[in-house]
PDB file of C-alpha atoms in Angstrom:
ATOM      1  CA  LEU A   1     -21.884   9.976  17.195  1.00 86.00           C
ATOM      2  CA  GLY A   2     -22.374  13.353  15.371  1.00 93.00           C
ATOM      3  CA  ALA A   3     -19.275  13.756  13.877  1.00 96.00           C
ATOM      4  CA  MET A   4     -15.910  12.315  13.355  1.00 95.00           C
ATOM      5  CA  LEU A   5     -12.728  14.378  12.727  1.00 95.00           C
ATOM      6  CA  LEU A   6      -9.743  12.917  10.684  1.00 95.00           C
ATOM      7  CA  SER A   7      -6.523  14.276   9.541  1.00 96.00           C
ATOM      8  CA  ASN A   8      -5.800  12.404   5.691  1.00 97.00           C
ATOM      9  CA  PRO A   9      -2.913  11.995   5.429  1.00 97.00           C
ATOM     10  CA  ALA A  10      -2.338  11.538   9.177  1.00 96.00           C
ATOM     11  CA  ASN A  11      -0.194  14.018  11.603  1.00 95.00           C
ATOM     12  CA  PRO A  12       1.967  12.717  13.174  1.00 96.00           C
ATOM     13  CA  THR A  13       2.178   9.182  11.669  1.00 97.00           C
ATOM     14  CA  GLY A  14       2.280  10.118   7.966  1.00 97.00           C
ATOM     15  CA  GLN A  15      -0.049   7.521   6.876  1.00 97.00           C
ATOM     16  CA  SER A  16      -3.427   7.563   4.666  1.00 97.00           C
ATOM     17  CA  LEU A  17      -6.707   6.605   4.096  1.00 97.00           C
ATOM     18  CA  GLU A  18      -7.142   5.896   0.714  1.00 97.00           C
ATOM     19  CA  GLY A  19      -9.132   4.096  -2.304  1.00 97.00           C
ATOM     20  CA  ASP A  20     -11.867   1.381  -0.828  1.00 98.00           C
ATOM     21  CA  GLU A  21     -10.991   2.175   2.617  1.00 97.00           C
ATOM     22  CA  LEU A  22     -11.401   6.115   2.348  1.00 98.00           C
ATOM     23  CA  GLU A  23     -14.785   5.361   0.247  1.00 98.00           C
ATOM     24  CA  ALA A  24     -15.907   3.102   3.043  1.00 98.00           C
ATOM     25  CA  TYR A  25     -15.486   6.378   5.585  1.00 97.00           C
ATOM     26  CA  VAL A  26     -17.547   8.387   3.174  1.00 97.00           C
ATOM     27  CA  LYS A  27     -20.274   6.002   2.622  1.00 97.00           C
ATOM     28  CA  ILE A  28     -20.601   4.707   6.571  1.00 96.00           C
ATOM     29  CA  ALA A  29     -21.130   9.001   7.100  1.00 96.00           C
ATOM     30  CA  ARG A  30     -23.688   8.827   4.321  1.00 96.00           C
ATOM     31  CA  ASP A  31     -25.523   5.798   5.544  1.00 96.00           C
ATOM     32  CA  LEU A  32     -25.662   7.016   9.144  1.00 96.00           C
ATOM     33  CA  GLY A  33     -26.066  10.692   8.814  1.00 95.00           C
ATOM     34  CA  VAL A  34     -22.539  11.228  10.760  1.00 96.00           C
ATOM     35  CA  CYS A  35     -20.797  14.474   9.678  1.00 97.00           C
ATOM     36  CA  LEU A  36     -17.053  13.703   8.450  1.00 97.00           C
ATOM     37  CA  LEU A  37     -14.555  16.303   8.830  1.00 97.00           C
ATOM     38  CA  MET A  38     -11.815  15.967   6.684  1.00 98.00           C
ATOM     39  CA  ASP A  39      -8.462  17.838   7.390  1.00 97.00           C
ATOM     40  CA  GLU A  40      -6.623  17.440   3.989  1.00 98.00           C
ATOM     41  CA  PHE A  41      -4.141  20.180   4.462  1.00 97.00           C
ATOM     42  CA  TYR A  42      -1.433  17.865   3.789  1.00 97.00           C
ATOM     43  CA  SER A  43      -2.826  16.028   0.516  1.00 97.00           C
ATOM     44  CA  HIS A  44      -0.220  17.193  -1.995  1.00 98.00           C
ATOM     45  CA  TYR A  45       2.615  15.507   0.207  1.00 98.00           C
ATOM     46  CA  TYR A  46       2.512  11.817  -1.085  1.00 98.00           C
ATOM     47  CA  TYR A  47       5.554   9.756  -1.813  1.00 97.00           C
ATOM     48  CA  ASP A  48       4.240   6.441  -3.290  1.00 96.00           C
ATOM     49  CA  GLY A  49       2.675   7.444  -6.336  1.00 96.00           C
ATOM     50  CA  GLU A  50       3.000   5.386  -9.414  1.00 95.00           C
ATOM     51  CA  ALA A  51       2.903   8.200 -11.979  1.00 96.00           C
ATOM     52  CA  VAL A  52       6.551   9.469 -13.553  1.00 96.00           C
ATOM     53  CA  ALA A  53       7.606  13.000 -12.911  1.00 95.00           C
ATOM     54  CA  PRO A  54       8.101  14.930 -16.191  1.00 96.00           C
ATOM     55  CA  GLU A  55      12.151  15.364 -15.656  1.00 93.00           C
ATOM     56  CA  ASP A  56      12.156  11.463 -15.172  1.00 94.00           C
ATOM     57  CA  GLY A  57      10.477  11.068 -18.731  1.00 96.00           C
ATOM     58  CA  GLY A  58       6.479  11.596 -17.703  1.00 96.00           C
ATOM     59  CA  ALA A  59       4.431  13.829 -19.643  1.00 96.00           C
ATOM     60  CA  ASP A  60       4.672  17.460 -18.488  1.00 95.00           C
ATOM     61  CA  ASP A  61       1.012  18.088 -19.342  1.00 95.00           C
ATOM     62  CA  ASP A  62      -2.576  17.442 -17.701  1.00 94.00           C
ATOM     63  CA  SER A  63      -2.521  14.005 -18.670  1.00 96.00           C
ATOM     64  CA  ASN A  64       0.345  13.094 -15.881  1.00 97.00           C
ATOM     65  CA  TRP A  65      -0.572  14.282 -12.338  1.00 97.00           C
ATOM     66  CA  PRO A  66       1.601  13.620  -8.991  1.00 98.00           C
ATOM     67  CA  LYS A  67      -0.377  11.528  -6.475  1.00 98.00           C
ATOM     68  CA  THR A  68      -2.881  13.158  -4.186  1.00 97.00           C
ATOM     69  CA  VAL A  69      -5.691  11.755  -2.086  1.00 97.00           C
ATOM     70  CA  SER A  70      -9.018  13.644  -1.482  1.00 97.00           C
ATOM     71  CA  SER A  71     -12.293  12.329   0.028  1.00 97.00           C
ATOM     72  CA  ALA A  72     -13.890  14.787  -2.739  1.00 97.00           C
ATOM     73  CA  LYS A  73     -13.709  11.859  -5.087  1.00 97.00           C
ATOM     74  CA  TYR A  74     -16.155   9.743  -3.271  1.00 98.00           C
ATOM     75  CA  ILE A  75     -18.660  12.228  -2.618  1.00 97.00           C
ATOM     76  CA  ASP A  76     -22.021  11.747  -4.553  1.00 97.00           C
ATOM     77  CA  ASP A  77     -24.136  14.911  -3.770  1.00 97.00           C
ATOM     78  CA  VAL A  78     -22.030  17.989  -1.970  1.00 97.00           C
ATOM     79  CA  ASN A  79     -25.156  19.373  -0.693  1.00 97.00           C
ATOM     80  CA  GLU A  80     -26.417  15.969   0.491  1.00 96.00           C
ATOM     81  CA  ASP A  81     -23.402  14.063   1.748  1.00 97.00           C
ATOM     82  CA  PRO A  82     -22.501  15.005   5.209  1.00 97.00           C
ATOM     83  CA  VAL A  83     -18.880  15.384   4.730  1.00 97.00           C
ATOM     84  CA  VAL A  84     -16.896  18.574   5.359  1.00 98.00           C
ATOM     85  CA  ILE A  85     -13.540  18.800   3.547  1.00 98.00           C
ATOM     86  CA  VAL A  86     -10.905  21.521   4.745  1.00 97.00           C
ATOM     87  CA  ASN A  87      -8.158  22.782   2.878  1.00 97.00           C
ATOM     88  CA  GLY A  88      -5.867  25.749   2.707  1.00 95.00           C
ATOM     89  CA  LEU A  89      -2.745  27.436   1.693  1.00 96.00           C
ATOM     90  CA  THR A  90      -0.859  26.668   5.125  1.00 95.00           C
ATOM     91  CA  LYS A  91       0.860  23.273   4.197  1.00 96.00           C
ATOM     92  CA  ASN A  92       0.016  22.280   0.491  1.00 96.00           C
ATOM     93  CA  TRP A  93       1.161  25.770  -0.672  1.00 96.00           C
ATOM     94  CA  ARG A  94       3.534  26.446   2.063  1.00 95.00           C
ATOM     95  CA  CYS A  95       1.752  29.813   2.578  1.00 94.00           C
ATOM     96  CA  PRO A  96       1.093  29.925   6.284  1.00 90.00           C
ATOM     97  CA  GLY A  97       1.304  33.580   6.703  1.00 88.00           C
ATOM     98  CA  PHE A  98      -1.820  34.112   4.253  1.00 90.00           C
ATOM     99  CA  ARG A  99      -4.100  32.515   6.743  1.00 87.00           C
ATOM    100  CA  VAL A 100      -6.609  31.625   3.720  1.00 91.00           C
ATOM    101  CA  CYS A 101      -8.149  28.266   3.544  1.00 91.00           C
ATOM    102  CA  TRP A 102     -11.535  26.904   2.163  1.00 92.00           C
ATOM    103  CA  LEU A 103     -14.167  24.440   2.594  1.00 93.00           C
ATOM    104  CA  VAL A 104     -16.051  21.763   0.509  1.00 96.00           C
ATOM    105  CA  ALA A 105     -19.142  21.007   2.251  1.00 97.00           C
ATOM    106  CA  PRO A 106     -23.202  21.413   2.182  1.00 97.00           C
ATOM    107  CA  LYS A 107     -24.159  24.827   0.920  1.00 96.00           C
ATOM    108  CA  PRO A 108     -25.599  25.579   4.414  1.00 95.00           C
ATOM    109  CA  ILE A 109     -22.551  24.782   6.282  1.00 94.00           C
ATOM    110  CA  VAL A 110     -20.450  26.741   4.204  1.00 94.00           C
ATOM    111  CA  GLU A 111     -22.597  29.760   4.808  1.00 93.00           C
ATOM    112  CA  MET A 112     -22.967  29.307   8.253  1.00 92.00           C
ATOM    113  CA  LEU A 113     -19.117  29.287   8.833  1.00 89.00           C
ATOM    114  CA  GLY A 114     -18.633  32.100   6.734  1.00 86.00           C
ATOM    115  CA  SER A 115     -20.946  34.278   8.649  1.00 88.00           C
ATOM    116  CA  ALA A 116     -19.068  33.064  11.746  1.00 87.00           C
ATOM    117  CA  GLY A 117     -15.639  33.924  10.318  1.00 81.00           C
ATOM    118  CA  SER A 118     -16.854  37.332   9.391  1.00 81.00           C
ATOM    119  CA  PHE A 119     -17.949  37.818  12.842  1.00 83.00           C
ATOM    120  CA  LEU A 120     -15.396  36.301  14.851  1.00 83.00           C
ATOM    121  CA  ASP A 121     -12.291  37.797  12.739  1.00 79.00           C
ATOM    122  CA  GLY A 122     -13.802  39.409   9.733  1.00 79.00           C
ATOM    123  CA  GLY A 123     -12.430  36.425   7.371  1.00 78.00           C
ATOM    124  CA  ALA A 124      -9.246  36.398   5.130  1.00 81.00           C
ATOM    125  CA  ASN A 125      -8.365  39.807   4.028  1.00 85.00           C
ATOM    126  CA  ALA A 126      -8.954  40.841   0.617  1.00 89.00           C
ATOM    127  CA  PRO A 127      -5.382  41.558  -0.703  1.00 93.00           C
ATOM    128  CA  LEU A 128      -4.139  37.921   0.313  1.00 92.00           C
ATOM    129  CA  GLN A 129      -7.320  36.226  -1.190  1.00 91.00           C
ATOM    130  CA  LYS A 130      -6.432  37.996  -4.466  1.00 94.00           C
ATOM    131  CA  LEU A 131      -2.665  36.948  -4.289  1.00 94.00           C
ATOM    132  CA  ALA A 132      -3.818  33.470  -3.551  1.00 94.00           C
ATOM    133  CA  LEU A 133      -5.641  33.376  -6.962  1.00 95.00           C
ATOM    134  CA  PRO A 134      -2.714  32.667  -8.982  1.00 96.00           C
ATOM    135  CA  LEU A 135      -1.820  29.570  -6.894  1.00 96.00           C
ATOM    136  CA  MET A 136      -5.232  28.176  -7.707  1.00 95.00           C
ATOM    137  CA  ASP A 137      -4.087  27.530 -11.352  1.00 97.00           C
ATOM    138  CA  LEU A 138      -4.226  24.026 -12.396  1.00 96.00           C
ATOM    139  CA  ASP A 139      -1.212  24.016 -14.114  1.00 96.00           C
ATOM    140  CA  PHE A 140       0.790  25.544 -11.501  1.00 97.00           C
ATOM    141  CA  ILE A 141      -0.587  23.008  -8.680  1.00 97.00           C
ATOM    142  CA  ARG A 142       0.520  20.181 -10.781  1.00 97.00           C
ATOM    143  CA  ARG A 143       4.074  21.411 -11.341  1.00 97.00           C
ATOM    144  CA  ASP A 144       4.274  22.810  -8.029  1.00 97.00           C
ATOM    145  CA  THR A 145       3.190  19.204  -6.423  1.00 98.00           C
ATOM    146  CA  TRP A 146       5.686  17.440  -8.521  1.00 97.00           C
ATOM    147  CA  ALA A 147       8.662  19.940  -7.262  1.00 97.00           C
ATOM    148  CA  LEU A 148       7.229  19.367  -3.648  1.00 97.00           C
ATOM    149  CA  GLN A 149       7.161  15.544  -3.591  1.00 98.00           C
ATOM    150  CA  LYS A 150      10.698  15.235  -5.206  1.00 97.00           C
ATOM    151  CA  HIS A 151      12.189  17.756  -2.530  1.00 97.00           C
ATOM    152  CA  PHE A 152      10.043  16.069   0.660  1.00 98.00           C
ATOM    153  CA  LYS A 153      11.135  12.720  -0.507  1.00 98.00           C
ATOM    154  CA  ILE A 154      14.824  13.206  -0.612  1.00 98.00           C
ATOM    155  CA  LYS A 155      14.423  14.652   3.009  1.00 98.00           C
ATOM    156  CA  ARG A 156      12.214  11.961   4.506  1.00 98.00           C
ATOM    157  CA  ASP A 157      14.528   9.058   3.028  1.00 98.00           C
ATOM    158  CA  PHE A 158      17.567  11.098   4.604  1.00 98.00           C
ATOM    159  CA  LEU A 159      16.090  11.425   7.909  1.00 98.00           C
ATOM    160  CA  LEU A 160      14.860   7.552   7.881  1.00 98.00           C
ATOM    161  CA  ALA A 161      18.250   6.263   7.182  1.00 98.00           C
ATOM    162  CA  GLU A 162      20.203   8.637   9.809  1.00 98.00           C
ATOM    163  CA  LEU A 163      17.275   7.694  12.598  1.00 98.00           C
ATOM    164  CA  ALA A 164      17.970   4.384  12.224  1.00 98.00           C
ATOM    165  CA  LYS A 165      21.628   4.712  12.541  1.00 98.00           C
ATOM    166  CA  LEU A 166      21.042   6.411  15.665  1.00 98.00           C
ATOM    167  CA  GLY A 167      19.054   3.451  16.902  1.00 98.00           C
ATOM    168  CA  ILE A 168      16.016   5.344  16.425  1.00 98.00           C
ATOM    169  CA  THR A 169      13.125   2.893  14.749  1.00 98.00           C
ATOM    170  CA  VAL A 170      10.264   3.616  12.834  1.00 98.00           C
ATOM    171  CA  GLN A 171       7.422   1.233  12.700  1.00 96.00           C
ATOM    172  CA  TRP A 172       5.219   2.993  10.320  1.00 95.00           C
ATOM    173  CA  GLU A 173       7.191   4.621   7.370  1.00 97.00           C
ATOM    174  CA  PRO A 174       5.321   7.884   6.413  1.00 98.00           C
ATOM    175  CA  THR A 175       4.081   7.512   2.893  1.00 97.00           C
ATOM    176  CA  ALA A 176       2.956  11.333   3.177  1.00 98.00           C
ATOM    177  CA  THR A 177       2.943  14.484   5.240  1.00 97.00           C
ATOM    178  CA  PHE A 178       6.681  15.546   6.752  1.00 98.00           C
ATOM    179  CA  TYR A 179       6.595  13.960   9.686  1.00 98.00           C
ATOM    180  CA  ILE A 180       8.089  10.510  11.205  1.00 98.00           C
ATOM    181  CA  TRP A 181       6.501   8.936  14.212  1.00 98.00           C
ATOM    182  CA  ALA A 182       9.588   7.455  15.691  1.00 98.00           C
ATOM    183  CA  ASP A 183       9.932   4.933  18.527  1.00 98.00           C
ATOM    184  CA  LEU A 184      12.640   5.881  21.193  1.00 98.00           C
ATOM    185  CA  SER A 185      12.363   2.241  23.087  1.00 97.00           C
ATOM    186  CA  ALA A 186      15.577   1.299  22.078  1.00 97.00           C
ATOM    187  CA  LEU A 187      17.466   4.130  23.052  1.00 98.00           C
ATOM    188  CA  PRO A 188      19.660   4.282  26.688  1.00 97.00           C
ATOM    189  CA  SER A 189      17.532   5.322  29.481  1.00 96.00           C
ATOM    190  CA  PRO A 190      16.187   8.355  30.036  1.00 96.00           C
ATOM    191  CA  LEU A 191      16.031   8.913  26.414  1.00 97.00           C
ATOM    192  CA  ASN A 192      13.759   6.308  25.915  1.00 97.00           C
ATOM    193  CA  ASP A 193      11.005   8.728  27.524  1.00 96.00           C
ATOM    194  CA  CYS A 194       9.841  11.201  25.109  1.00 96.00           C
ATOM    195  CA  LEU A 195       9.705  13.881  27.665  1.00 94.00           C
ATOM    196  CA  CYS A 196      13.314  13.447  28.684  1.00 96.00           C
ATOM    197  CA  PHE A 197      14.362  13.120  25.222  1.00 97.00           C
ATOM    198  CA  LEU A 198      12.798  16.291  24.356  1.00 97.00           C
ATOM    199  CA  GLU A 199      14.558  18.095  27.472  1.00 96.00           C
ATOM    200  CA  GLU A 200      17.855  16.813  26.462  1.00 97.00           C
ATOM    201  CA  CYS A 201      17.175  17.833  22.644  1.00 98.00           C
ATOM    202  CA  VAL A 202      16.798  21.322  23.736  1.00 97.00           C
ATOM    203  CA  LYS A 203      20.125  21.292  25.399  1.00 96.00           C
ATOM    204  CA  HIS A 204      21.554  20.544  21.974  1.00 97.00           C
ATOM    205  CA  ASN A 205      19.375  22.950  19.989  1.00 97.00           C
ATOM    206  CA  VAL A 206      17.104  20.163  18.213  1.00 98.00           C
ATOM    207  CA  ILE A 207      13.224  20.239  18.508  1.00 97.00           C
ATOM    208  CA  CYS A 208      10.807  17.455  18.352  1.00 98.00           C
ATOM    209  CA  VAL A 209       7.294  17.011  19.566  1.00 98.00           C
ATOM    210  CA  PRO A 210       6.869  14.476  22.418  1.00 96.00           C
ATOM    211  CA  GLY A 211       4.462  11.427  21.850  1.00 96.00           C
ATOM    212  CA  VAL A 212       2.367  12.333  24.744  1.00 94.00           C
ATOM    213  CA  PHE A 213       1.439  15.138  23.140  1.00 92.00           C
ATOM    214  CA  PHE A 214      -0.697  13.225  20.737  1.00 93.00           C
ATOM    215  CA  ASP A 215      -2.279  10.996  23.008  1.00 91.00           C
ATOM    216  CA  ILE A 216      -5.969  11.209  23.699  1.00 83.00           C
ATOM    217  CA  ASN A 217      -6.485  11.727  27.281  1.00 77.00           C
ATOM    218  CA  PRO A 218      -9.586  13.528  28.189  1.00 71.00           C
ATOM    219  CA  ARG A 219      -9.217  15.343  31.264  1.00 67.00           C
ATOM    220  CA  GLU A 220      -5.558  14.315  32.024  1.00 72.00           C
ATOM    221  CA  ILE A 221      -7.377  11.032  33.716  1.00 70.00           C
ATOM    222  CA  ARG A 222      -4.149   8.836  33.019  1.00 73.00           C
ATOM    223  CA  ASN A 223      -0.738   9.845  34.010  1.00 78.00           C
ATOM    224  CA  LEU A 224       1.382  10.772  31.374  1.00 78.00           C
ATOM    225  CA  THR A 225       4.043   8.103  32.264  1.00 77.00           C
ATOM    226  CA  LYS A 226       1.234   5.329  31.331  1.00 83.00           C
ATOM    227  CA  SER A 227       0.861   6.871  27.959  1.00 89.00           C
ATOM    228  CA  LYS A 228       1.132   4.495  25.371  1.00 92.00           C
ATOM    229  CA  CYS A 229       2.991   7.161  23.475  1.00 94.00           C
ATOM    230  CA  ILE A 230       5.747   7.764  25.941  1.00 95.00           C
ATOM    231  CA  ASN A 231       8.473   6.092  23.734  1.00 97.00           C
ATOM    232  CA  PHE A 232       7.602   8.186  21.001  1.00 98.00           C
ATOM    233  CA  VAL A 233       8.374  11.325  19.444  1.00 98.00           C
ATOM    234  CA  ARG A 234       7.279  13.259  16.161  1.00 98.00           C
ATOM    235  CA  PHE A 235      10.054  14.763  13.957  1.00 98.00           C
ATOM    236  CA  SER A 236       9.592  16.908  11.122  1.00 98.00           C
ATOM    237  CA  TYR A 237      11.668  17.244   7.787  1.00 98.00           C
ATOM    238  CA  GLY A 238       9.939  20.232   7.032  1.00 96.00           C
ATOM    239  CA  PRO A 239      13.313  22.253   7.775  1.00 96.00           C
ATOM    240  CA  PRO A 240      16.144  22.693   5.286  1.00 97.00           C
ATOM    241  CA  MET A 241      18.470  19.804   4.752  1.00 98.00           C
ATOM    242  CA  ARG A 242      21.422  21.755   6.474  1.00 98.00           C
ATOM    243  CA  ASN A 243      18.920  22.061   9.663  1.00 98.00           C
ATOM    244  CA  LEU A 244      18.252  18.277   9.346  1.00 98.00           C
ATOM    245  CA  THR A 245      21.975  17.408   9.305  1.00 98.00           C
ATOM    246  CA  LYS A 246      22.940  19.462  11.964  1.00 98.00           C
ATOM    247  CA  GLY A 247      20.138  17.979  14.011  1.00 98.00           C
ATOM    248  CA  ILE A 248      21.174  14.517  13.284  1.00 98.00           C
ATOM    249  CA  GLU A 249      24.555  15.284  14.386  1.00 98.00           C
ATOM    250  CA  GLN A 250      23.639  16.842  17.725  1.00 98.00           C
ATOM    251  CA  MET A 251      21.473  13.950  18.539  1.00 98.00           C
ATOM    252  CA  GLY A 252      24.072  11.620  17.923  1.00 98.00           C
ATOM    253  CA  LYS A 253      26.498  13.448  20.524  1.00 97.00           C
ATOM    254  CA  MET A 254      23.469  13.317  23.022  1.00 98.00           C
ATOM    255  CA  ILE A 255      22.744   9.751  22.538  1.00 98.00           C
ATOM    256  CA  SER A 256      26.593   8.888  22.691  1.00 97.00           C
ATOM    257  CA  HIS A 257      26.612  10.487  25.951  1.00 96.00           C
ATOM    258  CA  TRP A 258      23.505   8.588  27.581  1.00 96.00           C
ATOM    259  CA  ARG A 259      24.912   5.397  26.563  1.00 95.00           C
ATOM    260  CA  LYS A 260      27.720   5.998  28.848  1.00 95.00           C
ATOM    261  CA  ASN A 261      25.609   7.548  31.744  1.00 93.00           C
ATOM    262  CA  GLN A 262      22.317   5.840  31.676  1.00 92.00           C
ATOM    263  CA  MET A 263      19.692   6.817  34.530  1.00 92.00           C
ATOM    264  CA  ARG A 264      16.157   6.088  34.885  1.00 92.00           C
ATOM    265  CA  ALA A 265      13.610   8.434  33.735  1.00 89.00           C
ATOM    266  CA  SER A 266      12.209   8.898  37.265  1.00 88.00           C
ATOM    267  CA  ALA A 267      15.660   9.824  38.581  1.00 92.00           C
ATOM    268  CA  TYR A 268      16.403  12.049  35.351  1.00 90.00           C
ATOM    269  CA  ALA A 269      13.061  13.916  36.312  1.00 86.00           C
ATOM    270  CA  LYS A 270      14.056  14.519  39.884  1.00 85.00           C
ATOM    271  CA  GLU A 271      17.610  15.687  39.315  1.00 84.00           C
ATOM    272  CA  SER A 272      16.173  17.934  36.494  1.00 80.00           C
ATOM    273  CA  PHE A 273      12.784  19.308  37.949  1.00 72.00           C
ATOM    274  CA  GLY A 274      12.791  18.221  41.541  1.00 68.00           C
ATOM    275  CA  GLU A 275       9.756  15.764  40.699  1.00 60.00           C
TER     276      GLU A 275
END
């Protein structure tokens, strides 16, 4: 094994490697000389921190930070440990159009990737890099992250509660990111198949991501219908609350219809796609 790529916190489950467990990953990479590639783009989206937000009575200064997680905490020597951390403005700062990210890695890797980026696309443009500088102010990051976590926790809790009412279960309640990995198994057929579920959602102006899109299936050897993820979808609570509310309303109508008109997923596929 030459390298391992991890998204932490994880997309699509919203789970997180932290503390001793995360430290063990870094130590194993160091001991074995395996490159640990850490995608930390969602590292500000945590909802289970113990610190008290300033608006709830916590200190409003550098002594009181919202919860964030990074493998950087466990790196002994940035130029020796085989760890590459990738972060950027796309998720934590909600600035996807900037196309600005950065690395924490041994100097030779940073130089090599910098050269590659310059050669392939010229790198991030200078005006947007300049605009990004105020976003790196630590006091801004602290205040922005407090606000972000409060805002997204409200939407997470709303969506979890409403999905439960629809009969959609969640085995792993997300403690981070803005995604929910939801189980459709209890829904009427064919909605318990993630591909059929998506097809019907689209008809109701709702979008989700079928679980099979996250399955590890090299060269598509395994048939999609045999995937362990066939009964799962990923929902996002990134959109505004009004969109989430409307989406829940539309899914409720969709599920009510299919409770009265169930059919096997295979029959649905044949009727809809001639397969």
